[in-house]
């Protein structure tokens, strides 16, 4: 299986995508269901993609407060696990991708750290955690990557979700 190899170990800084683009990703990347098997398959896809790119990431999938998948690849550190926890808490609290939450604060001329009044040791509105949303149910969990610059963490998760959902839900997408 060949994946988009647009992410490489060397990154160029990029501008934050428009809020509309980030919000459209959340509307589009929705599951019909999310099972233990889905968590394993999605987590395995992320690990495969990371190995192909030699990306030094940790991958985590939670559903309903339970960790269903975790992997740490070469080059990742315990700090990545702490970032995963902080980014995941943002998704659980706001019901939106951690990157989108941070972008919304920046769009208002502030930062998450300045305006959320949440402990930055517990919450980080940085890219890499995305809500697992089930049609007719809402947000049931999170998929999180840590180890790349935040926009790349976000895009890495979005790319994996797109590939996974295209395989499991063949239908037209926005």
CSV table of N, CA and C in Angstrom, one decimal:
chain,number,residue,atom,x,y,z
A,1,UNK,N,0.8,-1.2,0.0
A,1,UNK,CA,0.0,0.0,0.0
A,1,UNK,C,0.9,1.2,0.0
A,2,UNK,N,0.6,2.2,-0.9
A,2,UNK,CA,1.4,3.4,-0.9
A,2,UNK,C,0.5,4.5,-0.5
A,3,UNK,N,1.1,5.3,0.4
A,3,UNK,CA,0.4,6.5,1.0
A,3,UNK,C,1.0,7.8,0.4
A,4,UNK,N,0.3,8.8,0.5
A,4,UNK,CA,0.8,10.1,0.1
A,4,UNK,C,2.1,10.4,1.0
A,5,UNK,N,3.2,10.6,0.3
A,5,UNK,CA,4.4,10.8,1.1
A,5,UNK,C,4.8,12.3,1.1
A,6,UNK,N,3.7,13.2,1.2
A,6,UNK,CA,3.9,14.6,1.3
A,6,UNK,C,4.6,15.0,2.6
A,7,UNK,N,4.5,14.2,3.6
A,7,UNK,CA,5.1,14.5,4.9
A,7,UNK,C,6.5,13.8,4.9
A,8,UNK,N,7.5,14.5,5.1
A,8,UNK,CA,8.8,14.0,5.2
A,8,UNK,C,9.4,14.5,6.5
A,9,UNK,N,10.6,13.9,6.9
A,9,UNK,CA,11.2,14.4,8.2
A,9,UNK,C,11.5,15.9,8.2
A,10,UNK,N,11.7,16.5,7.0
A,10,UNK,CA,12.0,17.9,6.9
A,10,UNK,C,10.7,18.7,6.6
A,11,UNK,N,10.4,19.7,7.4
A,11,UNK,CA,9.1,20.4,7.2
A,11,UNK,C,9.3,21.9,6.9
A,12,UNK,N,8.5,22.4,6.1
A,12,UNK,CA,8.4,23.9,5.9
A,12,UNK,C,7.3,24.5,6.7
A,13,UNK,N,7.5,25.6,7.3
A,13,UNK,CA,6.4,26.3,8.0
A,13,UNK,C,5.3,26.6,7.1
A,14,UNK,N,4.0,26.5,7.6
A,14,UNK,CA,2.9,26.7,6.7
A,14,UNK,C,1.9,27.6,7.5
A,15,UNK,N,1.1,28.3,6.8
A,15,UNK,CA,0.0,29.2,7.4
A,15,UNK,C,-1.1,28.3,7.8
A,16,UNK,N,-1.8,28.8,8.9
A,16,UNK,CA,-3.0,28.1,9.3
A,16,UNK,C,-4.0,28.0,8.2
A,17,UNK,N,-4.6,26.9,8.0
A,17,UNK,CA,-5.7,26.8,7.0
A,17,UNK,C,-6.9,27.6,7.5
A,18,UNK,N,-7.7,28.1,6.6
A,18,UNK,CA,-8.9,28.8,7.0
A,18,UNK,C,-9.8,28.0,7.9
A,19,UNK,N,-10.5,28.7,8.9
A,19,UNK,CA,-11.4,27.9,9.8
A,19,UNK,C,-12.4,27.1,9.0
A,20,UNK,N,-12.9,27.7,7.8
A,20,UNK,CA,-13.9,26.9,7.0
A,20,UNK,C,-13.4,25.6,6.6
A,21,UNK,N,-12.1,25.5,6.2
A,21,UNK,CA,-11.5,24.3,5.7
A,21,UNK,C,-11.4,23.3,6.9
A,22,UNK,N,-11.0,23.8,8.1
A,22,UNK,CA,-10.9,22.9,9.2
A,22,UNK,C,-12.2,22.4,9.7
A,23,UNK,N,-13.2,23.2,9.6
A,23,UNK,CA,-14.6,22.8,10.0
A,23,UNK,C,-15.2,21.8,9.0
A,24,UNK,N,-14.9,22.0,7.7
A,24,UNK,CA,-15.4,21.1,6.7
A,24,UNK,C,-14.8,19.7,6.9
A,25,UNK,N,-13.5,19.7,7.3
A,25,UNK,CA,-12.9,18.3,7.6
A,25,UNK,C,-13.7,17.6,8.6
A,26,UNK,N,-14.2,18.3,9.7
A,26,UNK,CA,-14.9,17.6,10.7
A,26,UNK,C,-16.3,17.2,10.3
A,27,UNK,N,-16.9,18.0,9.4
A,27,UNK,CA,-18.2,17.5,8.9
A,27,UNK,C,-18.1,16.3,8.0
A,28,UNK,N,-17.0,16.2,7.3
A,28,UNK,CA,-16.8,15.2,6.3
A,28,UNK,C,-16.3,13.9,6.9
A,29,UNK,N,-15.4,14.0,7.9
A,29,UNK,CA,-14.8,12.8,8.5
A,29,UNK,C,-15.6,12.2,9.6
A,30,UNK,N,-16.7,11.5,9.2
A,30,UNK,CA,-17.6,11.0,10.2
A,30,UNK,C,-17.8,9.5,9.9
A,31,UNK,N,-17.8,8.7,11.0
A,31,UNK,CA,-18.0,7.3,10.9
A,31,UNK,C,-19.4,6.9,11.0
A,32,UNK,N,-19.8,5.7,10.5
A,32,UNK,CA,-21.1,5.1,10.7
A,32,UNK,C,-21.2,4.4,12.0
A,33,UNK,N,-20.0,3.9,12.4
A,33,UNK,CA,-19.8,3.2,13.7
A,33,UNK,C,-18.3,3.3,14.0
A,34,UNK,N,-18.0,3.0,15.3
A,34,UNK,CA,-16.5,3.0,15.6
A,34,UNK,C,-16.3,1.9,16.6
A,35,UNK,N,-15.8,0.8,16.1
A,35,UNK,CA,-15.6,-0.4,17.0
A,35,UNK,C,-14.2,-0.6,17.4
A,36,UNK,N,-13.9,-1.6,18.2
A,36,UNK,CA,-12.6,-1.9,18.6
A,36,UNK,C,-11.7,-2.3,17.4
A,37,UNK,N,-12.4,-3.0,16.5
A,37,UNK,CA,-11.7,-3.4,15.2
A,37,UNK,C,-11.3,-2.2,14.4
A,38,UNK,N,-12.2,-1.2,14.4
A,38,UNK,CA,-12.0,0.1,13.6
A,38,UNK,C,-10.8,0.8,14.3
A,39,UNK,N,-10.7,0.8,15.6
A,39,UNK,CA,-9.6,1.5,16.3
A,39,UNK,C,-8.3,0.8,15.9
A,40,UNK,N,-8.3,-0.5,15.9
A,40,UNK,CA,-7.1,-1.2,15.6
A,40,UNK,C,-6.7,-1.0,14.1
A,41,UNK,N,-7.6,-1.0,13.2
A,41,UNK,CA,-7.3,-0.8,11.8
A,41,UNK,C,-6.8,0.7,11.6
A,42,UNK,N,-7.5,1.6,12.2
A,42,UNK,CA,-7.1,3.0,12.0
A,42,UNK,C,-5.7,3.3,12.6
A,43,UNK,N,-5.5,2.8,13.8
A,43,UNK,CA,-4.2,2.9,14.5
A,43,UNK,C,-3.1,2.2,13.7
A,44,UNK,N,-3.4,1.1,13.1
A,44,UNK,CA,-2.4,0.3,12.3
A,44,UNK,C,-2.1,1.1,11.0
A,45,UNK,N,-3.1,1.7,10.4
A,45,UNK,CA,-2.9,2.5,9.2
A,45,UNK,C,-1.9,3.7,9.6
A,46,UNK,N,-2.2,4.4,10.7
A,46,UNK,CA,-1.3,5.5,11.1
A,46,UNK,C,0.1,5.1,11.3
A,47,UNK,N,0.3,3.9,12.0
A,47,UNK,CA,1.6,3.4,12.2
A,47,UNK,C,2.3,3.1,10.9
A,48,UNK,N,1.6,2.4,10.0
A,48,UNK,CA,2.2,2.1,8.7
A,48,UNK,C,2.6,3.4,7.9
A,49,UNK,N,1.7,4.4,7.9
A,49,UNK,CA,2.1,5.7,7.3
A,49,UNK,C,3.3,6.3,8.0
A,50,UNK,N,3.4,6.3,9.3
A,50,UNK,CA,4.5,6.9,10.0
A,50,UNK,C,5.8,6.1,9.7
A,51,UNK,N,5.7,4.8,9.6
A,51,UNK,CA,6.9,4.0,9.3
A,51,UNK,C,7.4,4.3,7.9
A,52,UNK,N,6.5,4.4,6.9
A,52,UNK,CA,6.9,4.8,5.6
A,52,UNK,C,7.6,6.1,5.5
A,53,UNK,N,7.2,7.0,6.3
A,53,UNK,CA,7.8,8.4,6.3
A,53,UNK,C,8.9,8.6,7.4
A,54,UNK,N,9.1,7.5,8.1
A,54,UNK,CA,10.1,7.6,9.2
A,54,UNK,C,9.8,8.8,10.2
A,55,UNK,N,8.5,8.9,10.4
A,55,UNK,CA,8.0,10.0,11.3
A,55,UNK,C,8.1,9.6,12.7
A,56,UNK,N,8.7,10.4,13.6
A,56,UNK,CA,9.0,10.0,15.0
A,56,UNK,C,7.8,10.4,15.8
A,57,UNK,N,6.7,9.6,15.7
A,57,UNK,CA,5.4,10.0,16.3
A,57,UNK,C,5.0,8.9,17.3
A,58,UNK,N,4.1,9.3,18.2
A,58,UNK,CA,3.3,8.4,19.0
A,58,UNK,C,1.8,8.6,18.5
A,59,UNK,N,1.1,7.5,18.5
A,59,UNK,CA,-0.3,7.4,18.0
A,59,UNK,C,-1.2,6.9,19.1
A,60,UNK,N,-2.4,7.5,19.3
A,60,UNK,CA,-3.3,7.1,20.3
A,60,UNK,C,-4.7,7.2,19.9
A,61,UNK,N,-5.5,6.2,20.2
A,61,UNK,CA,-7.0,6.3,19.9
A,61,UNK,C,-7.7,5.9,21.2
A,62,UNK,N,-8.6,6.8,21.6
A,62,UNK,CA,-9.5,6.6,22.7
A,62,UNK,C,-10.9,6.6,22.3
A,63,UNK,N,-11.7,5.9,23.0
A,63,UNK,CA,-13.2,5.9,22.8
A,63,UNK,C,-13.9,5.8,24.2
A,64,UNK,N,-14.7,6.7,24.5
A,64,UNK,CA,-15.5,6.7,25.8
A,64,UNK,C,-14.6,6.5,27.0
A,65,UNK,N,-13.4,7.2,27.0
A,65,UNK,CA,-12.6,7.2,28.2
A,65,UNK,C,-11.6,6.0,28.2
A,66,UNK,N,-11.7,5.1,27.2
A,66,UNK,CA,-10.8,3.9,27.2
A,66,UNK,C,-9.8,4.0,26.1
A,67,UNK,N,-8.6,3.8,26.4
A,67,UNK,CA,-7.5,3.8,25.3
A,67,UNK,C,-7.7,2.4,24.6
A,68,UNK,N,-7.9,2.6,23.3
A,68,UNK,CA,-8.1,1.4,22.4
A,68,UNK,C,-6.8,1.0,21.6
A,69,UNK,N,-6.0,2.1,21.4
A,69,UNK,CA,-4.8,1.8,20.6
A,69,UNK,C,-3.7,2.8,21.0
A,70,UNK,N,-2.5,2.4,21.1
A,70,UNK,CA,-1.3,3.2,21.4
A,70,UNK,C,-0.1,2.6,20.8
A,71,UNK,N,0.7,3.4,20.1
A,71,UNK,CA,2.0,3.0,19.6
A,71,UNK,C,2.9,4.2,19.6
A,72,UNK,N,4.2,3.8,19.9
A,72,UNK,CA,5.3,4.8,19.9
A,72,UNK,C,6.3,4.4,18.9
A,73,UNK,N,6.6,5.2,17.9
A,73,UNK,CA,7.6,4.8,16.9
A,73,UNK,C,8.9,5.4,17.3
A,74,UNK,N,10.0,4.8,16.6
A,74,UNK,CA,11.3,5.3,16.9
A,74,UNK,C,11.4,6.8,16.7
A,75,UNK,N,12.1,7.5,17.7
A,75,UNK,CA,12.3,8.9,17.7
A,75,UNK,C,11.2,9.6,18.5
A,76,UNK,N,10.1,9.0,18.9
A,76,UNK,CA,9.2,9.6,19.8
A,76,UNK,C,9.7,9.5,21.2
A,77,UNK,N,9.1,10.2,22.1
A,77,UNK,CA,9.6,10.3,23.5
A,77,UNK,C,8.4,10.3,24.4
A,78,UNK,N,8.6,10.1,25.7
A,78,UNK,CA,7.5,10.2,26.7
A,78,UNK,C,6.8,11.6,26.6
A,79,UNK,N,7.5,12.6,26.2
A,79,UNK,CA,6.9,13.9,26.0
A,79,UNK,C,5.7,13.9,25.0
A,80,UNK,N,5.9,13.0,24.0
A,80,UNK,CA,4.8,12.9,23.0
A,80,UNK,C,3.5,12.3,23.7
A,81,UNK,N,3.7,11.4,24.6
A,81,UNK,CA,2.5,10.9,25.3
A,81,UNK,C,1.8,12.0,26.2
A,82,UNK,N,2.6,12.9,26.8
A,82,UNK,CA,2.1,14.0,27.5
A,82,UNK,C,1.3,14.9,26.6
A,83,UNK,N,1.9,15.2,25.4
A,83,UNK,CA,1.2,16.1,24.4
A,83,UNK,C,-0.1,15.4,24.0
A,84,UNK,N,-0.1,14.1,23.8
A,84,UNK,CA,-1.3,13.4,23.3
A,84,UNK,C,-2.4,13.6,24.4
A,85,UNK,N,-2.0,13.4,25.6
A,85,UNK,CA,-3.1,13.6,26.7
A,85,UNK,C,-3.6,15.0,26.7
A,86,UNK,N,-2.7,16.0,26.6
A,86,UNK,CA,-3.2,17.4,26.6
A,86,UNK,C,-4.0,17.8,25.4
A,87,UNK,N,-3.7,17.3,24.2
A,87,UNK,CA,-4.4,17.6,23.0
A,87,UNK,C,-5.8,16.8,23.1
A,88,UNK,N,-5.8,15.6,23.5
A,88,UNK,CA,-7.0,14.8,23.6
A,88,UNK,C,-8.0,15.5,24.6
A,89,UNK,N,-7.5,16.0,25.7
A,89,UNK,CA,-8.4,16.7,26.6
A,89,UNK,C,-9.2,17.9,26.0
A,90,UNK,N,-8.5,18.6,25.1
A,90,UNK,CA,-9.1,19.7,24.3
A,90,UNK,C,-10.2,19.2,23.5
A,91,UNK,N,-10.0,18.1,22.7
A,91,UNK,CA,-11.1,17.5,21.9
A,91,UNK,C,-12.2,17.1,22.8
A,92,UNK,N,-11.9,16.4,23.9
A,92,UNK,CA,-13.0,15.9,24.7
A,92,UNK,C,-13.8,17.1,25.3
A,93,UNK,N,-13.2,18.2,25.6
A,93,UNK,CA,-13.9,19.3,26.2
A,93,UNK,C,-14.7,20.1,25.2
A,94,UNK,N,-14.1,20.4,24.0
A,94,UNK,CA,-14.7,21.2,23.0
A,94,UNK,C,-15.4,20.5,21.9
A,95,UNK,N,-15.2,19.2,21.8
A,95,UNK,CA,-15.9,18.4,20.7
A,95,UNK,C,-15.4,18.8,19.4
A,96,UNK,N,-14.2,19.3,19.3
A,96,UNK,CA,-13.6,19.7,18.0
A,96,UNK,C,-12.1,19.4,18.0
A,97,UNK,N,-11.5,19.3,16.8
A,97,UNK,CA,-10.1,19.0,16.6
A,97,UNK,C,-9.3,20.0,17.4
A,98,UNK,N,-8.2,19.6,18.0
A,98,UNK,CA,-7.4,20.4,18.9
A,98,UNK,C,-6.8,21.6,18.0
A,99,UNK,N,-6.5,21.3,16.8
A,99,UNK,CA,-5.9,22.4,15.9
A,99,UNK,C,-7.0,23.4,15.6
A,100,UNK,N,-8.2,23.0,15.4
A,100,UNK,CA,-9.3,23.9,15.1
A,100,UNK,C,-9.6,24.8,16.3
A,101,UNK,N,-9.6,24.2,17.5
A,101,UNK,CA,-9.9,24.9,18.7
A,101,UNK,C,-8.8,26.1,18.9
A,102,UNK,N,-7.6,25.7,18.7
A,102,UNK,CA,-6.5,26.7,18.7
A,102,UNK,C,-6.7,27.8,17.7
A,103,UNK,N,-7.1,27.4,16.4
A,103,UNK,CA,-7.3,28.3,15.3
A,103,UNK,C,-8.4,29.3,15.6
A,104,UNK,N,-9.5,28.8,16.3
A,104,UNK,CA,-10.6,29.7,16.6
A,104,UNK,C,-10.2,30.7,17.6
A,105,UNK,N,-9.4,30.4,18.6
A,105,UNK,CA,-8.9,31.4,19.5
A,105,UNK,C,-8.0,32.4,18.8
A,106,UNK,N,-7.1,31.9,17.9
A,106,UNK,CA,-6.2,32.9,17.1
A,106,UNK,C,-7.0,33.8,16.2
A,107,UNK,N,-8.1,33.3,15.6
A,107,UNK,CA,-9.0,34.1,14.8
A,107,UNK,C,-9.6,35.2,15.5
A,108,UNK,N,-9.8,35.0,16.8
A,108,UNK,CA,-10.4,36.1,17.7
A,108,UNK,C,-9.3,37.0,18.2
A,109,UNK,N,-8.1,36.9,17.8
A,109,UNK,CA,-7.0,37.8,18.2
A,109,UNK,C,-6.4,37.4,19.6
A,110,UNK,N,-6.6,36.2,20.0
A,110,UNK,CA,-6.1,35.7,21.3
A,110,UNK,C,-5.4,34.4,21.1
A,111,UNK,N,-5.1,33.7,22.2
A,111,UNK,CA,-4.6,32.4,22.1
A,111,UNK,C,-5.4,31.5,23.1
A,112,UNK,N,-5.3,30.2,22.9
A,112,UNK,CA,-6.0,29.3,23.8
A,112,UNK,C,-5.5,29.5,25.2
A,113,UNK,N,-4.1,29.6,25.3
A,113,UNK,CA,-3.5,29.7,26.6
A,113,UNK,C,-4.0,30.9,27.4
A,114,UNK,N,-4.1,32.1,26.6
A,114,UNK,CA,-4.5,33.3,27.3
A,114,UNK,C,-6.0,33.3,27.7
A,115,UNK,N,-6.8,32.8,26.8
A,115,UNK,CA,-8.3,33.0,26.9
A,115,UNK,C,-9.1,31.8,27.5
A,116,UNK,N,-8.6,30.6,27.4
A,116,UNK,CA,-9.4,29.5,27.8
A,116,UNK,C,-9.6,29.3,29.3
A,117,UNK,N,-8.6,29.9,30.1
A,117,UNK,CA,-8.6,29.8,31.5
A,117,UNK,C,-8.4,28.3,32.0
A,118,UNK,N,-7.9,27.5,31.1
A,118,UNK,CA,-7.6,26.1,31.4
A,118,UNK,C,-6.1,25.9,31.7
A,119,UNK,N,-5.8,25.0,32.5
A,119,UNK,CA,-4.4,24.7,32.9
A,119,UNK,C,-3.6,24.2,31.7
A,120,UNK,N,-2.6,25.0,31.2
A,120,UNK,CA,-1.8,24.5,30.1
A,120,UNK,C,-1.0,23.2,30.3
A,121,UNK,N,-0.9,22.8,31.5
A,121,UNK,CA,-0.2,21.5,31.8
A,121,UNK,C,-1.2,20.4,31.6
A,122,UNK,N,-2.5,20.7,31.4
A,122,UNK,CA,-3.5,19.7,31.2
A,122,UNK,C,-4.2,19.8,29.8
A,123,UNK,N,-4.1,20.9,29.2
A,123,UNK,CA,-4.8,21.2,27.9
A,123,UNK,C,-3.9,21.9,26.9
A,124,UNK,N,-3.9,21.4,25.7
A,124,UNK,CA,-3.1,22.0,24.6
A,124,UNK,C,-3.9,22.0,23.3
A,125,UNK,N,-4.2,23.2,22.9
A,125,UNK,CA,-4.9,23.4,21.6
A,125,UNK,C,-3.9,23.4,20.5
A,126,UNK,N,-3.2,22.4,20.3
A,126,UNK,CA,-2.2,22.2,19.3
A,126,UNK,C,-2.6,21.1,18.4
A,127,UNK,N,-2.2,21.1,17.1
A,127,UNK,CA,-2.7,20.2,16.1
A,127,UNK,C,-2.3,18.7,16.5
A,128,UNK,N,-3.2,17.8,16.1
A,128,UNK,CA,-2.9,16.4,16.2
A,128,UNK,C,-3.9,15.5,16.8
A,129,UNK,N,-4.9,16.1,17.4
A,129,UNK,CA,-6.0,15.3,18.0
A,129,UNK,C,-7.3,15.7,17.3
A,130,UNK,N,-8.0,14.6,16.8
A,130,UNK,CA,-9.2,14.8,16.0
A,130,UNK,C,-10.3,14.0,16.6
A,131,UNK,N,-11.5,14.6,16.6
A,131,UNK,CA,-12.7,13.8,17.2
A,131,UNK,C,-13.1,12.6,16.3
A,132,UNK,N,-13.4,11.6,16.9
A,132,UNK,CA,-14.0,10.4,16.3
A,132,UNK,C,-15.5,10.6,16.4
A,133,UNK,N,-16.2,11.0,15.3
A,133,UNK,CA,-17.6,11.3,15.4
A,133,UNK,C,-18.4,10.2,14.6
A,134,UNK,N,-19.4,9.8,15.2
A,134,UNK,CA,-20.3,8.7,14.7
A,134,UNK,C,-21.6,9.4,14.3
A,135,UNK,N,-22.1,9.1,13.0
A,135,UNK,CA,-23.3,9.6,12.5
A,135,UNK,C,-24.5,9.4,13.5
A,136,UNK,N,-25.2,10.4,13.8
A,136,UNK,CA,-26.4,10.2,14.7
A,136,UNK,C,-26.1,10.1,16.2
A,137,UNK,N,-24.8,10.1,16.5
A,137,UNK,CA,-24.4,9.9,17.9
A,137,UNK,C,-23.6,11.2,18.4
A,138,UNK,N,-22.6,11.6,17.6
A,138,UNK,CA,-21.7,12.7,18.0
A,138,UNK,C,-20.3,12.2,18.2
A,139,UNK,N,-19.5,13.0,19.0
A,139,UNK,CA,-18.2,12.6,19.3
A,139,UNK,C,-18.1,11.5,20.3
A,140,UNK,N,-17.4,10.4,19.9
A,140,UNK,CA,-17.3,9.3,20.8
A,140,UNK,C,-15.9,9.0,21.3
A,141,UNK,N,-14.9,9.7,20.6
A,141,UNK,CA,-13.6,9.4,21.0
A,141,UNK,C,-12.6,10.4,20.3
A,142,UNK,N,-11.3,10.0,20.3
A,142,UNK,CA,-10.3,10.8,19.7
A,142,UNK,C,-9.3,9.9,19.0
A,143,UNK,N,-8.6,10.5,18.0
A,143,UNK,CA,-7.5,9.9,17.4
A,143,UNK,C,-6.4,11.0,17.4
A,144,UNK,N,-5.2,10.7,18.0
A,144,UNK,CA,-4.2,11.7,18.2
A,144,UNK,C,-2.9,11.2,17.8
A,145,UNK,N,-2.1,12.2,17.2
A,145,UNK,CA,-0.7,11.9,16.8
A,145,UNK,C,0.1,13.1,17.4
A,146,UNK,N,1.3,12.7,17.9
A,146,UNK,CA,2.2,13.7,18.4
A,146,UNK,C,3.6,13.4,18.0
A,147,UNK,N,4.4,14.4,17.6
A,147,UNK,CA,5.8,14.2,17.2
A,147,UNK,C,6.2,15.1,16.1
A,148,UNK,N,5.3,15.6,15.3
A,148,UNK,CA,5.6,16.5,14.2
A,148,UNK,C,5.2,17.9,14.6
A,149,UNK,N,5.6,18.9,13.8
A,149,UNK,CA,5.0,20.2,14.0
A,149,UNK,C,3.5,20.2,14.0
A,150,UNK,N,2.8,21.0,14.7
A,150,UNK,CA,1.4,20.8,15.0
A,150,UNK,C,0.5,20.8,13.7
A,151,UNK,N,0.8,21.5,12.7
A,151,UNK,CA,-0.1,21.5,11.5
A,151,UNK,C,0.2,20.1,10.8
A,152,UNK,N,1.4,19.6,10.8
A,152,UNK,CA,1.7,18.3,10.2
A,152,UNK,C,1.0,17.2,11.0
A,153,UNK,N,1.0,17.3,12.4
A,153,UNK,CA,0.3,16.3,13.2
A,153,UNK,C,-1.1,16.3,12.7
A,154,UNK,N,-1.7,17.5,12.6
A,154,UNK,CA,-3.2,17.6,12.2
A,154,UNK,C,-3.4,17.0,10.8
A,155,UNK,N,-2.6,17.4,9.9
A,155,UNK,CA,-2.8,16.9,8.5
A,155,UNK,C,-2.5,15.4,8.4
A,156,UNK,N,-1.6,14.9,9.2
A,156,UNK,CA,-1.3,13.4,9.2
A,156,UNK,C,-2.6,12.6,9.7
A,157,UNK,N,-3.2,13.1,10.7
A,157,UNK,CA,-4.4,12.4,11.2
A,157,UNK,C,-5.5,12.5,10.2
A,158,UNK,N,-5.7,13.7,9.6
A,158,UNK,CA,-6.8,13.9,8.6
A,158,UNK,C,-6.5,13.0,7.4
A,159,UNK,N,-5.3,12.9,6.9
A,159,UNK,CA,-5.0,12.1,5.8
A,159,UNK,C,-5.4,10.6,6.1
A,160,UNK,N,-5.0,10.1,7.3
A,160,UNK,CA,-5.3,8.8,7.7
A,160,UNK,C,-6.8,8.5,7.8
A,161,UNK,N,-7.5,9.5,8.3
A,161,UNK,CA,-9.0,9.4,8.4
A,161,UNK,C,-9.6,9.4,7.0
A,162,UNK,N,-9.2,10.2,6.1
A,162,UNK,CA,-9.7,10.2,4.8
A,162,UNK,C,-9.5,8.9,4.1
A,163,UNK,N,-8.3,8.3,4.2
A,163,UNK,CA,-8.0,7.0,3.6
A,163,UNK,C,-8.8,5.9,4.2
A,164,UNK,N,-8.9,5.9,5.6
A,164,UNK,CA,-9.7,4.9,6.3
A,164,UNK,C,-11.1,4.9,5.9
A,165,UNK,N,-11.7,6.1,6.0
A,165,UNK,CA,-13.2,6.3,5.7
A,165,UNK,C,-13.5,6.0,4.2
A,166,UNK,N,-12.6,6.4,3.3
A,166,UNK,CA,-12.8,6.1,1.9
A,166,UNK,C,-12.9,4.6,1.6
A,167,UNK,N,-12.1,3.8,2.4
A,167,UNK,CA,-12.1,2.4,2.3
A,167,UNK,C,-13.4,1.8,2.9
A,168,UNK,N,-13.8,2.3,4.0
A,168,UNK,CA,-14.9,1.7,4.8
A,168,UNK,C,-16.3,2.3,4.4
A,169,UNK,N,-16.3,3.5,3.9
A,169,UNK,CA,-17.5,4.2,3.6
A,169,UNK,C,-17.4,4.8,2.1
A,170,UNK,N,-17.5,3.9,1.1
A,170,UNK,CA,-17.4,4.4,-0.2
A,170,UNK,C,-18.6,5.3,-0.6
A,171,UNK,N,-18.4,6.6,-0.7
A,171,UNK,CA,-19.5,7.5,-1.0
A,171,UNK,C,-18.9,8.8,-1.4
A,172,UNK,N,-19.7,9.7,-2.0
A,172,UNK,CA,-19.2,11.0,-2.4
A,172,UNK,C,-18.9,11.8,-1.2
A,173,UNK,N,-17.9,12.6,-1.2
A,173,UNK,CA,-17.5,13.4,-0.1
A,173,UNK,C,-17.4,14.9,-0.6
A,174,UNK,N,-17.5,15.9,0.3
A,174,UNK,CA,-17.4,17.3,0.0
A,174,UNK,C,-16.0,17.5,-0.5
